[in-house]
Amino acid sequence: MTQDEPERIKEPSLSDSRISVMNPEEGPAKRGVSTTEAASKPGCEVLKIKTAITIYQPEPLDSSTDSCKTVCQHCTRRLPAHKSQYTCNGCKLYTYCNQRCYDLSWEKVHQYECPVFEQLKSSFGYQEFVRLALRLCTLYSIPSYRKNLERLTTHREEVEKNATLVRLSEKIAPLLPEKIKASQQTVLKILCLAAINSSTMMNENFEQVGMAFDPTFSLINHSCVPNLYSIPISLTEISFVATSPIKAGTEVFTSYCFNGYPTEVRRRTLETRFYFTCKCSICRNKKNFFFSYNCPNCGIMMFSIALSSFFKFGREKMYQAISPTNGTPSVCSSCGLAVALKQVERVWTLHKLLLGCLLYNIHRDKIPDNIELGPAINNFLKESLLPTPTIDIVDDLATPHELRANQREVIKLYQMLQALIHSDICPIYCYPIYTILTEIEHKLGHHESMIAKVQKCFAGLATDLSQFRVSQVSHFRELGTDLYNYLGTISKGITVTIKQTNQSNGKSSDKADSTKFVDKRIMASDLKQCIAACSLFFCLQLVAIHQDRGVALSPAMSKRQEVIVESIRLGAPRYKLKEFGPGNHLTMSMFVPYLKKLFEITSLPLKHRKGNFWLQFADRNNHPLFVELNGVDSFGM
Ligand SMILES: C[S@@+](CC[C@H](N)C(=O)[O-])C[C@H]1O[C@@H](n2cnc3c(N)ncnc32)[C@H](O)[C@@H]1O
C-alpha cells in the first residue's frame, strides 16, 4: 500500500481524465465508464490505472518472483535481492525497504492486519482474498471511504449465500481490533464487495503477482466483445488499450472472463463468479459469435460467424457466408483492402484449433451436447485434437512432471498457439492465448531451458560475452520462441547457401558442398552465428508487427522490450521498431538498417547489395567463404 493510497480509494471515481462516469446517479446497474477522447486505432492507450490496493502473493512462485517477500509492502518498490530486507516481526510475511516504510505501513494499516493474519493463518493461510478483505475492513472504518466503498456493486443477496464467505466473515469479525471493529454482517458485506470488485493482478511480464482492487477499474462493465484490452505495465499499473477504434463518448468494456469461450460457458462463468447475466451486445442478440476476421491492414473486424454456423459451413459455404460473390476477395469496408479468401481460410483453420483448445480447457464431460456445440464439434475434438495431457496443462491439472513426460504433445500445442497468436485472429483472443502459453512455459520450465539455449546460441558469437545480459531474454516472448526453435523454424524460413570462391578465377561458385571446407568446425560455428543472428532479427520483426497492430504490446511494453534488445550490448544504439508498416508482408529492404545494427552487434561480417545479403568469411587459406541469406521475404509470416 502506498502512502497516498487512502486518497485514491476515497471514491469510486476516476483517476484518469481520459474517461468519465456514465449515469453516475442511476445505480450500479446502469453505471459505466466512457471515453472522453477517441482512440484512432487498436493499440491506442485509452486509460491507465494505478491500482489502489495490490495484495501480493505470500511466497515467490515459479512463475513470478514478485511477492510479499520481494516487494516493499508500503511503497511497492521491488526489493534489491542482495540487500538484507526488513521483515515485520509479527507476521514475518510483510517485507519493507526500511524502517521508515515499515512505520508508515504499520501506522496506516498493518497494525490492524498483522495480529489478525496470525489468527486466520490456520484456517485460511495467507490467502490474498482474505488479506484484501482485511485491508478493506480497515479502510471501511474511515467514514469517507466507507461512503464511497458502499457505492460499489456487491450483489449482496446472492453473494451472501456463499458458505465460504459466511464462514470467513464469522471468523474475521470477532478478531478485528477495536479501532476498526465491525459486525459480522458488515464484514460479510465487505467480502461481497471484494468478491465482485477485485481482480487478478499481473506484473509487466504477465505473471500473476496477487490481487488488485481499484475503484476506477470497478466501474468498468464487462463485454464479451470488449473494446479495451488490459496490459499490466508494472507491479501496480495497468494500461488499457483499444481493441478497435473507439469514438469519444463511447462506453468502454473489458472482459471479466476468457471471452473466447462459447456463449454458454461465458454465461456460466459470469453468473457464478460475478453474479450477473451478461447483457453485452453479443449475449443480448443471442449471437454466438465465434469466428471473426480482422482486416490485417486497419484492424477493423471484417466479418464474424456464429459458433452454431461455424461447423455447419463447409469450405464452399464459408466462402458464401463471407463473400456473397463467391470466390472474389473480401474488401474491408474501412480501408478498402482486398483480402484473399485463402488468407481467410487459413485463419478459419486456426480458429477451429482454438475452439478445440478452449473446449478442452473446460473438461470434455462438462460440454453440453446441445445443438449449439453439437456432434460436429465433438467429432472434431475426437479426431483432430491433442491427446489428454494437453488438456490438463491448459486446465492447470497436470503437474510439471506429467507435462514433461508428455512434452511432445505439449510442445505441439504450444507451437499451434504461437501460430494463432501470429495469425490475423481477433485481438481479443490474444490475451487468453498468452495466458495458456505462459502456463505451458511455466510448467515446462520453458524459460529456463530457453535461457540455456539462448546462452548456447550466443556462445558461438565472436563477441565479448560479458556484454550480453541473456537472462532478460525470457521476457522476450518472440525471441524465446524463435530461439527455442532456432534450428527448426528458422531454417525453414531461410535458405542458407554456402559458396566458395573458385581459387583460379576468384568467382564464386554455387556449390553448396560443405565437404569443400577445410575446417568444418569453423563453418558450423559460422552457421550457428548466422542462425542466432537471424533469430534475433525475426523477433524484431515480430515485435514490430505486434506493436504496430496494437495487438499485444502497449507502448510501455515495447519500450521495455527495446531496453531488453538494447541491453544485449550496453551502449549499442536502440532499435526504432516503429518504422515498420502495419501489413504482414515484410520485405528485406525494410530491415536493412536493423540488420546492419544487428550484425554490428553480433560482429557478423554481413555484406549486402541490392537486397541480397550474405556473410563473408575466409577459410583457412584465406579464400573468401560466403553464407547467403535468402528467402527472408517468404519467411512464414
Ligand atoms: C465491477 S462492477 C462494474 C460496474 C458497475 N456497473 C457499477 O457501476 O458498479 C460489476 C457488475 O456490473 C454489472 N455488469 C457489468 N457488466 C455487465 C454486463 N455486460 N451485463 C450485465 N451486467 C453487467 C454486474 O452487476 C456486475 O456484477
XYZ file of C-alpha atoms and ligand atoms in Angstrom:
664
model
C 0.000 0.000 0.000
C 1.497 3.319 -0.965
C 1.467 6.430 1.107
C -1.257 8.163 -0.853
C -3.452 5.109 -1.182
C -6.310 6.108 1.097
C -6.678 9.252 -1.008
C -7.064 7.224 -4.150
C -9.638 4.952 -2.650
C -11.732 7.843 -1.429
C -14.412 7.444 -4.009
C -15.421 5.089 -6.748
C -14.300 7.657 -9.219
C -11.787 8.118 -11.931
C -8.078 8.532 -11.786
C -7.675 9.345 -15.472
C -9.220 12.353 -17.215
C -9.463 10.418 -20.480
C -12.600 8.714 -19.146
C -15.783 9.759 -17.346
C -18.563 8.042 -15.365
C -21.759 7.324 -17.286
C -25.057 7.552 -15.405
C -23.357 8.198 -12.040
C -26.626 8.630 -10.159
C -28.605 5.783 -11.669
C -27.167 2.977 -9.611
C -24.635 0.294 -10.390
C -26.807 -1.484 -12.961
C -26.716 1.439 -15.364
C -23.421 2.931 -14.368
C -20.370 2.526 -16.524
C -17.350 4.333 -17.915
C -16.977 6.150 -21.222
C -14.073 7.742 -23.041
C -13.620 11.470 -23.323
C -11.076 11.085 -26.102
C -11.221 8.997 -29.250
C -8.850 6.088 -29.827
C -7.993 6.149 -33.508
C -6.714 2.591 -33.864
C -6.295 -0.658 -31.987
C -3.477 -0.452 -29.509
C -4.007 3.197 -28.519
C -3.974 3.637 -24.778
C -7.378 4.742 -23.507
C -6.765 4.674 -19.801
C -4.063 3.914 -17.270
C -4.821 2.858 -13.711
C -2.554 2.720 -10.723
C -4.330 0.167 -8.595
C -5.492 1.442 -5.212
C -4.735 -1.831 -3.440
C -2.454 -4.601 -4.590
C -2.193 -7.649 -2.372
C 0.844 -9.736 -3.219
C 1.136 -13.490 -3.096
C 2.801 -14.685 0.122
C 5.749 -16.504 -1.434
C 7.544 -16.070 -4.740
C 6.122 -18.669 -7.111
C 7.990 -20.211 -10.005
C 6.037 -18.090 -12.435
C 6.809 -14.835 -10.691
C 9.304 -13.736 -8.125
C 7.150 -10.806 -7.037
C 5.596 -11.422 -3.646
C 5.203 -10.059 -0.112
C 8.830 -11.050 0.382
C 10.284 -9.283 -2.629
C 8.167 -6.128 -2.960
C 8.072 -3.397 -0.304
C 4.615 -3.637 1.216
C 4.485 0.099 1.662
C 5.963 1.797 -1.381
C 5.661 -1.245 -3.748
C 9.255 -0.991 -4.947
C 10.995 -4.243 -5.793
C 13.487 -5.001 -3.042
C 17.067 -5.496 -4.171
C 17.909 -9.183 -3.852
C 21.369 -8.641 -2.398
C 20.297 -6.230 0.366
C 19.080 -7.507 3.717
C 15.367 -6.998 3.961
C 13.214 -5.514 6.652
C 10.529 -8.029 7.588
C 7.677 -7.430 10.044
C 8.458 -9.210 13.298
C 4.798 -10.000 13.885
C 3.560 -11.746 10.745
C 7.033 -12.416 9.344
C 5.372 -12.031 5.965
C 5.329 -8.365 5.000
C 8.682 -7.029 3.947
C 9.768 -3.422 3.536
C 12.573 -1.281 2.133
C 13.481 0.055 5.537
C 12.199 1.053 8.950
C 10.525 4.157 7.574
C 8.378 2.240 5.094
C 7.521 -0.245 7.815
C 6.498 2.526 10.237
C 4.286 4.219 7.680
C 2.625 0.954 6.732
C 2.168 -0.011 10.381
C 0.587 3.309 11.218
C -1.870 3.228 8.337
C -2.884 -0.383 8.017
C -0.535 -3.069 9.179
C -1.172 -2.608 12.929
C -4.749 -3.756 12.270
C -3.973 -6.561 9.857
C -0.905 -8.118 11.381
C -2.458 -9.651 14.546
C -5.427 -10.957 12.520
C -3.203 -12.671 9.929
C -1.757 -14.834 12.662
C -5.186 -15.896 13.931
C -6.576 -16.704 10.494
C -3.474 -18.494 9.323
C -4.519 -21.948 10.481
C -7.864 -21.809 8.614
C -7.128 -19.656 5.589
C -3.366 -19.390 5.311
C -2.229 -16.089 3.856
C -4.755 -16.118 1.017
C -4.743 -12.918 -0.983
C -8.532 -12.636 -0.818
C -8.512 -12.783 2.988
C -5.799 -10.143 3.209
C -7.664 -7.941 0.723
C -10.826 -8.250 2.815
C -8.904 -7.214 5.928
C -7.442 -4.196 4.117
C -10.937 -3.183 3.052
C -12.202 -3.597 6.633
C -9.520 -1.121 7.726
C -10.461 1.402 5.068
C -14.145 0.844 5.698
C -13.680 2.090 9.251
C -12.884 5.562 7.874
C -16.256 7.262 7.255
C -15.409 8.969 3.942
C -14.000 5.778 2.445
C -16.915 3.758 3.771
C -19.396 6.014 1.990
C -17.593 5.525 -1.252
C -16.906 1.827 -0.916
C -20.613 1.360 -0.279
C -21.365 2.777 -3.699
C -19.735 -0.161 -5.420
C -21.682 -3.159 -6.682
C -21.896 -6.031 -4.170
C -24.736 -8.350 -5.352
C -25.019 -8.859 -1.671
C -28.127 -11.025 -1.623
C -26.697 -13.600 -3.958
C -23.069 -13.477 -2.823
C -24.103 -13.828 0.805
C -25.320 -17.329 0.035
C -21.727 -18.378 -0.453
C -20.961 -20.566 2.581
C -17.202 -19.918 2.465
C -17.708 -16.172 2.630
C -20.138 -16.507 5.526
C -17.631 -18.684 7.410
C -14.864 -16.203 6.683
C -16.940 -13.274 7.920
C -17.706 -15.165 11.133
C -14.003 -15.748 11.668
C -12.846 -12.229 10.819
C -15.429 -10.096 12.665
C -14.518 -11.060 16.271
C -10.798 -10.696 15.513
C -10.912 -7.113 14.269
C -9.087 -4.688 16.580
C -11.208 -2.167 18.438
C -10.434 0.751 16.132
C -11.759 -0.997 13.057
C -14.426 -3.139 14.737
C -17.321 -4.206 12.502
C -20.235 -6.619 12.845
C -20.233 -9.999 11.095
C -22.883 -8.663 8.700
C -20.694 -5.687 7.815
C -17.695 -7.921 7.265
C -19.846 -10.123 5.034
C -20.844 -7.035 3.046
C -17.172 -6.120 2.653
C -16.404 -9.644 1.487
C -19.184 -9.361 -1.139
C -17.673 -6.089 -2.256
C -14.223 -7.630 -2.519
C -15.567 -10.638 -4.425
C -17.284 -8.585 -7.112
C -14.737 -5.800 -7.474
C -11.347 -7.469 -7.209
C -9.280 -8.950 -9.961
C -6.080 -10.860 -10.512
C -3.011 -8.647 -10.671
C -0.165 -9.405 -13.002
C 3.215 -7.814 -13.443
C 4.618 -6.433 -16.676
C 5.627 -9.936 -17.749
C 2.055 -11.183 -17.452
C 2.996 -13.182 -14.381
C 0.433 -13.391 -11.629
C 1.523 -11.479 -8.537
C -1.646 -11.338 -6.451
C -4.952 -9.477 -6.307
C -5.911 -5.924 -7.127
C -8.755 -3.695 -6.088
C -9.392 -0.329 -7.621
C -12.474 1.871 -7.550
C -11.920 3.110 -11.108
C -11.464 -0.347 -12.531
C -14.555 -1.404 -10.571
C -16.716 0.916 -12.607
C -15.887 -0.625 -15.971
C -18.509 -3.066 -17.198
C -17.928 -6.359 -18.936
C -18.496 -7.183 -22.573
C -17.847 -10.420 -24.420
C -16.515 -8.244 -27.248
C -14.621 -5.717 -25.155
C -13.230 -2.584 -26.710
C -10.475 -2.464 -24.089
C -7.688 -4.899 -23.540
C -5.734 -4.644 -20.303
C -1.972 -4.843 -20.156
C -0.112 -4.824 -16.866
C 2.789 -2.413 -17.172
C 4.283 -2.514 -13.706
C 3.605 -4.029 -10.322
C 0.780 -1.606 -9.691
C -0.179 -0.169 -13.060
C -2.484 -1.386 -15.794
C -2.713 0.164 -19.218
C -5.979 -0.272 -21.093
C -5.615 -0.186 -24.853
C -8.270 -0.157 -27.547
C -9.030 -3.411 -29.366
C -10.664 -1.394 -32.160
C -11.068 2.328 -32.903
C -13.249 3.989 -30.227
C -15.159 7.252 -30.663
C -15.130 9.818 -27.844
C -18.155 9.382 -25.581
C -18.439 5.604 -26.158
C -18.812 3.231 -23.216
C -15.691 1.159 -22.620
C -15.701 -2.501 -21.618
C -13.170 -5.048 -20.526
C -13.776 -8.776 -20.415
C -14.143 -10.326 -16.960
C -13.736 -13.826 -18.297
C -11.999 -15.709 -21.066
C -14.075 -14.350 -23.893
C -13.009 -17.000 -26.342
C -15.374 -19.450 -24.648
C -18.650 -20.261 -26.327
C -21.626 -18.265 -25.045
C -22.920 -20.966 -22.729
C -19.629 -21.189 -20.940
C -19.126 -17.451 -20.682
C -22.593 -17.065 -19.254
C -21.986 -19.711 -16.625
C -18.636 -18.205 -15.636
C -20.037 -14.695 -15.267
C -23.041 -15.891 -13.297
C -21.055 -17.944 -10.839
C -18.115 -15.600 -10.389
C -19.709 -12.151 -10.816
C -23.413 -12.856 -10.227
C -24.834 -11.304 -13.347
C -26.310 -12.368 -16.637
C -24.351 -10.646 -19.350
C -26.254 -8.103 -21.385
C -23.492 -7.224 -23.805
C -24.321 -6.810 -27.482
C -23.463 -10.402 -28.365
C -25.296 -12.017 -25.485
C -28.317 -9.725 -25.968
C -28.631 -10.682 -29.603
C -28.126 -14.330 -28.683
C -25.443 -14.323 -31.319
C -22.933 -16.976 -30.556
C -20.084 -15.090 -32.032
C -17.062 -17.178 -32.571
C -15.090 -16.732 -35.734
C -14.006 -13.246 -36.576
C -11.645 -11.945 -39.171
C -9.942 -8.634 -38.693
C -8.570 -6.596 -41.538
C -4.805 -7.125 -41.478
C -4.350 -3.523 -42.519
C -6.554 -1.471 -40.207
C -7.630 -3.973 -37.562
C -11.396 -3.481 -38.092
C -13.471 -6.659 -37.841
C -14.421 -7.550 -41.398
C -16.860 -10.306 -40.553
C -17.792 -12.763 -37.878
C -19.627 -16.043 -37.913
C -21.731 -17.560 -35.165
C -20.407 -20.645 -33.484
C -23.558 -22.546 -34.434
C -22.742 -21.933 -38.105
C -19.061 -22.495 -37.751
C -19.011 -26.209 -38.264
C -22.124 -26.286 -40.441
C -20.308 -24.409 -43.144
C -18.077 -26.418 -45.338
C -15.414 -24.577 -47.203
C -17.725 -23.565 -50.057
C -20.435 -22.329 -47.771
C -17.952 -20.434 -45.714
C -16.911 -18.548 -48.799
C -20.533 -17.719 -49.470
C -21.015 -16.547 -45.938
C -18.170 -14.126 -46.023
C -18.188 -13.213 -49.685
C -21.584 -13.146 -51.411
C -19.902 -13.163 -54.809
C -18.319 -16.489 -54.021
C -14.634 -16.574 -54.632
C -13.878 -12.894 -55.007
C -11.739 -11.293 -52.366
C -13.472 -9.640 -49.456
C -12.962 -5.921 -49.192
C -12.536 -4.150 -45.882
C -15.299 -1.575 -45.507
C -12.985 0.671 -43.571
C -9.729 0.853 -45.545
C -10.680 -0.913 -48.782
C -8.050 -3.638 -48.549
C -8.960 -6.718 -50.574
C -8.330 -9.881 -48.615
C -7.945 -13.147 -50.485
C -10.200 -15.931 -49.306
C -7.236 -18.217 -48.977
C -5.933 -15.976 -46.268
C -9.275 -16.102 -44.502
C -9.326 -19.855 -44.808
C -6.024 -20.128 -43.001
C -7.385 -18.140 -40.112
C -10.549 -20.248 -40.206
C -8.497 -23.374 -39.632
C -6.654 -21.755 -36.791
C -9.945 -20.805 -35.200
C -11.033 -24.396 -35.327
C -7.938 -25.340 -33.445
C -8.501 -22.583 -30.969
C -12.044 -23.725 -30.408
C -10.723 -27.189 -29.758
C -8.296 -25.900 -27.183
C -10.945 -23.883 -25.493
C -13.339 -26.728 -25.259
C -10.661 -28.987 -23.976
C -9.888 -26.339 -21.478
C -13.254 -26.765 -19.820
C -13.425 -30.534 -19.274
C -14.910 -32.573 -22.010
C -17.589 -34.093 -19.821
C -18.935 -30.671 -18.981
C -19.525 -29.649 -22.565
C -23.262 -29.719 -23.117
C -24.129 -31.871 -26.075
C -26.684 -29.461 -27.432
C -27.245 -28.247 -30.946
C -25.020 -25.289 -30.498
C -21.926 -27.197 -29.555
C -23.136 -30.154 -31.492
C -21.817 -33.541 -32.569
C -19.672 -31.988 -35.265
C -17.541 -30.324 -32.659
C -17.314 -33.424 -30.568
C -16.151 -35.357 -33.599
C -13.714 -32.673 -34.399
C -12.360 -32.831 -30.898
C -12.035 -36.568 -31.042
C -10.421 -36.653 -34.429
C -8.182 -33.689 -34.573
C -7.313 -32.706 -31.105
C -4.422 -33.402 -28.989
C -4.055 -36.203 -26.516
C -5.315 -35.871 -22.988
C -2.232 -34.461 -21.270
C -2.555 -31.284 -23.252
C -5.996 -30.669 -21.826
C -4.564 -30.791 -18.439
C -1.883 -28.239 -18.892
C -4.351 -25.702 -20.008
C -6.630 -26.756 -17.247
C -3.996 -26.432 -14.602
C -4.424 -30.041 -13.607
C -1.211 -31.618 -14.739
C 1.905 -31.408 -12.671
C 5.076 -30.144 -14.319
C 6.342 -33.705 -14.059
C 3.403 -35.105 -16.025
C 3.837 -32.427 -18.589
C 7.464 -33.124 -19.089
C 6.582 -36.748 -19.607
C 4.292 -35.662 -22.448
C 6.465 -32.941 -23.746
C 5.993 -33.681 -27.410
C 2.251 -33.160 -27.338
C 2.590 -30.147 -25.156
C 5.064 -28.556 -27.491
C 2.706 -29.285 -30.368
C 0.005 -27.340 -28.607
C 2.459 -24.624 -27.741
C 3.502 -24.207 -31.348
C -0.071 -24.243 -32.509
C -0.971 -21.474 -30.114
C 2.063 -19.496 -31.158
C 0.856 -19.794 -34.728
C -2.527 -18.500 -33.639
C -1.026 -15.503 -31.946
C 0.817 -14.610 -35.108
C -2.187 -15.020 -37.348
C -4.877 -12.488 -38.026
C -7.137 -13.617 -35.231
C -9.261 -11.088 -33.494
C -7.063 -9.353 -30.896
C -9.457 -10.233 -28.115
C -8.280 -13.810 -28.331
C -4.647 -12.959 -27.920
C -4.661 -12.349 -24.241
C -6.222 -15.691 -23.220
C -3.859 -17.475 -25.535
C -0.912 -15.718 -23.972
C -2.204 -16.919 -20.639
C -2.209 -20.501 -21.838
C 1.215 -20.085 -23.380
C 2.598 -18.693 -20.182
C 1.090 -21.587 -18.287
C 2.772 -24.031 -20.602
C 6.077 -22.230 -20.468
C 5.923 -22.068 -16.748
C 5.077 -25.705 -16.285
C 7.615 -26.960 -18.705
C 10.317 -24.847 -17.196
C 10.475 -23.425 -20.664
C 12.064 -20.173 -19.632
C 14.996 -21.883 -18.047
C 15.659 -24.137 -20.987
C 15.173 -21.180 -23.275
C 17.762 -19.142 -21.491
C 20.145 -22.068 -21.639
C 19.540 -22.346 -25.361
C 19.973 -18.674 -25.902
C 23.168 -18.721 -23.979
C 24.407 -21.635 -26.012
C 23.456 -19.810 -29.136
C 25.261 -16.683 -28.146
C 28.242 -18.646 -27.013
C 29.101 -19.089 -30.684
C 29.209 -15.398 -31.342
C 32.530 -13.757 -31.758
C 31.649 -11.018 -29.331
C 32.557 -10.187 -25.804
C 30.054 -12.337 -23.935
C 30.261 -10.200 -20.833
C 28.264 -7.660 -22.788
C 25.227 -9.947 -23.029
C 22.642 -9.966 -20.374
C 20.852 -13.009 -21.609
C 18.744 -13.577 -18.524
C 16.429 -10.917 -19.819
C 15.514 -12.918 -22.854
C 12.926 -14.931 -21.007
C 10.654 -11.914 -21.031
C 11.023 -11.520 -24.706
C 8.372 -13.902 -25.816
C 9.012 -13.976 -29.527
C 12.730 -14.143 -29.161
C 12.339 -17.038 -26.812
C 10.118 -18.899 -29.200
C 12.334 -18.293 -32.159
C 15.412 -19.333 -30.390
C 13.664 -22.309 -28.963
C 13.044 -23.475 -32.466
C 16.044 -21.833 -33.950
C 17.212 -24.793 -35.908
C 13.739 -25.895 -36.955
C 11.600 -22.884 -37.635
C 14.299 -20.509 -38.642
C 15.975 -22.784 -41.087
C 12.622 -23.361 -42.753
C 12.373 -19.641 -43.366
C 15.854 -19.011 -44.621
C 17.817 -20.926 -47.130
C 21.426 -20.888 -46.272
C 23.623 -21.490 -49.260
C 27.310 -21.847 -48.805
C 29.520 -20.539 -51.556
C 33.211 -20.880 -52.015
C 35.350 -18.785 -54.244
C 36.848 -20.602 -57.124
C 40.541 -20.353 -56.477
C 41.646 -19.910 -60.057
C 39.332 -17.148 -61.282
C 38.211 -15.589 -57.991
C 34.489 -16.028 -58.895
C 32.157 -17.685 -56.510
C 30.559 -20.965 -57.436
C 27.157 -22.090 -56.259
C 28.150 -25.474 -54.987
C 26.647 -25.944 -51.600
C 29.097 -28.570 -50.544
C 30.407 -28.337 -47.047
C 32.998 -31.054 -47.663
C 34.988 -28.456 -49.529
C 35.708 -26.600 -46.380
C 38.973 -27.391 -44.935
C 37.837 -26.891 -41.415
C 34.210 -27.887 -40.974
C 34.104 -26.784 -37.387
C 34.674 -23.190 -38.366
C 31.801 -23.407 -40.761
C 29.495 -24.946 -38.220
C 30.119 -22.161 -35.784
C 29.613 -19.591 -38.517
C 26.272 -21.100 -39.335
C 25.378 -21.050 -35.720
C 26.187 -17.383 -35.597
C 24.150 -16.801 -38.655
C 21.157 -18.617 -37.231
C 21.425 -16.852 -33.918
C 21.549 -13.519 -35.641
C 18.602 -14.374 -37.819
C 16.607 -15.424 -34.792
C 17.175 -12.082 -33.271
C 16.284 -10.438 -36.492
C 12.999 -12.255 -36.771
C 11.955 -11.467 -33.290
C 12.479 -7.838 -34.061
C 10.076 -8.277 -36.948
C 7.525 -9.910 -34.695
C 7.737 -7.193 -32.121
C 7.382 -4.596 -34.821
C 4.331 -6.243 -36.280
C 2.612 -6.656 -32.974
C 3.426 -3.214 -31.851
C 2.103 -1.663 -34.965
C -1.077 -3.643 -34.944
C -1.535 -2.877 -31.296
C -2.489 -6.438 -30.581
C -0.407 -7.361 -27.680
C 2.038 -4.701 -26.738
C 1.482 -1.426 -25.030
C 3.863 1.428 -25.747
C 5.332 0.842 -22.333
C 5.897 -2.815 -23.004
C 7.566 -2.239 -26.273
C 9.773 0.292 -24.596
C 10.747 -2.354 -22.126
C 11.488 -4.744 -24.935
C 13.565 -2.130 -26.648
C 15.530 -1.884 -23.487
C 15.986 -5.590 -23.498
C 17.240 -5.569 -27.035
C 19.476 -2.713 -26.166
C 20.830 -4.491 -23.192
C 22.336 -7.143 -25.424
C 25.189 -4.790 -25.703
C 25.323 -1.921 -23.352
C 25.716 1.281 -25.206
C 24.532 -0.159 -28.509
C 22.132 2.140 -30.342
C 18.447 1.441 -29.866
C 16.312 -0.184 -32.476
C 13.499 2.017 -33.603
C 10.853 -0.588 -34.164
C 8.092 1.802 -35.042
C 9.204 2.251 -38.604
C 7.696 -0.965 -39.886
C 4.409 -0.890 -41.750
C 1.240 -2.472 -40.484
C 0.971 -5.295 -43.038
C 2.269 -8.783 -42.507
C 4.305 -8.927 -45.632
C 7.775 -7.773 -44.881
C 10.406 -7.001 -47.388
C 14.065 -7.324 -46.823
C 14.723 -3.688 -47.608
C 12.610 -2.666 -44.596
C 15.113 -4.334 -42.367
C 18.361 -3.160 -43.881
C 19.192 -0.656 -41.160
C 18.217 -3.098 -38.432
C 20.138 -5.907 -39.940
C 23.191 -3.723 -40.165
C 22.888 -2.838 -36.500
C 22.241 -6.421 -35.620
C 25.254 -7.702 -37.399
C 27.303 -4.917 -35.980
C 26.327 -6.063 -32.509
C 26.909 -9.704 -33.223
C 30.129 -8.937 -35.094
C 28.957 -10.949 -38.063
C 30.570 -9.999 -41.355
C 27.365 -9.041 -43.142
C 27.556 -7.726 -46.683
C 24.654 -6.609 -48.749
C 23.923 -5.229 -52.130
C 20.612 -4.593 -53.860
C 18.589 -6.568 -51.359
C 20.957 -9.531 -51.314
C 22.604 -10.409 -48.063
C 25.493 -12.634 -47.304
C 28.023 -13.266 -44.626
C 31.575 -13.241 -45.728
C 34.200 -15.338 -44.040
C 37.588 -16.614 -45.010
C 38.673 -20.206 -44.983
C 41.974 -21.441 -43.619
C 43.783 -20.496 -46.826
C 42.252 -17.065 -46.727
C 39.901 -17.709 -49.589
C 36.550 -15.953 -49.134
C 33.576 -18.051 -47.995
C 30.053 -16.762 -48.331
C 26.928 -17.636 -46.449
C 23.999 -16.253 -48.329
C 20.782 -15.361 -46.579
C 17.908 -15.919 -48.945
C 14.193 -16.225 -48.775
C 13.704 -13.850 -45.909
C 10.703 -12.303 -47.632
C 8.954 -15.595 -47.659
C 9.526 -16.386 -44.025
C 6.175 -17.749 -42.943
C 4.573 -14.546 -41.786
C -17.339 -4.402 -11.198
S -18.984 -3.953 -11.438
C -18.993 -2.977 -12.856
C -19.545 -1.590 -12.670
C -20.964 -1.469 -12.225
N -21.812 -1.215 -13.359
C -21.041 -0.318 -11.240
O -21.387 0.790 -11.641
O -20.757 -0.557 -10.061
C -19.592 -5.472 -11.985
C -21.081 -5.519 -12.043
O -21.587 -4.675 -13.086
C -22.668 -5.307 -13.742
N -22.281 -5.627 -15.120
C -21.058 -5.467 -15.662
N -21.053 -5.837 -16.960
C -22.295 -6.261 -17.241
C -22.895 -6.804 -18.405
N -22.233 -6.979 -19.538
N -24.213 -7.178 -18.345
C -24.894 -7.015 -17.192
N -24.380 -6.512 -16.046
C -23.097 -6.140 -16.060
C -22.920 -6.591 -12.966
O -23.865 -6.310 -11.985
C -21.574 -6.895 -12.360
O -21.621 -7.720 -11.235
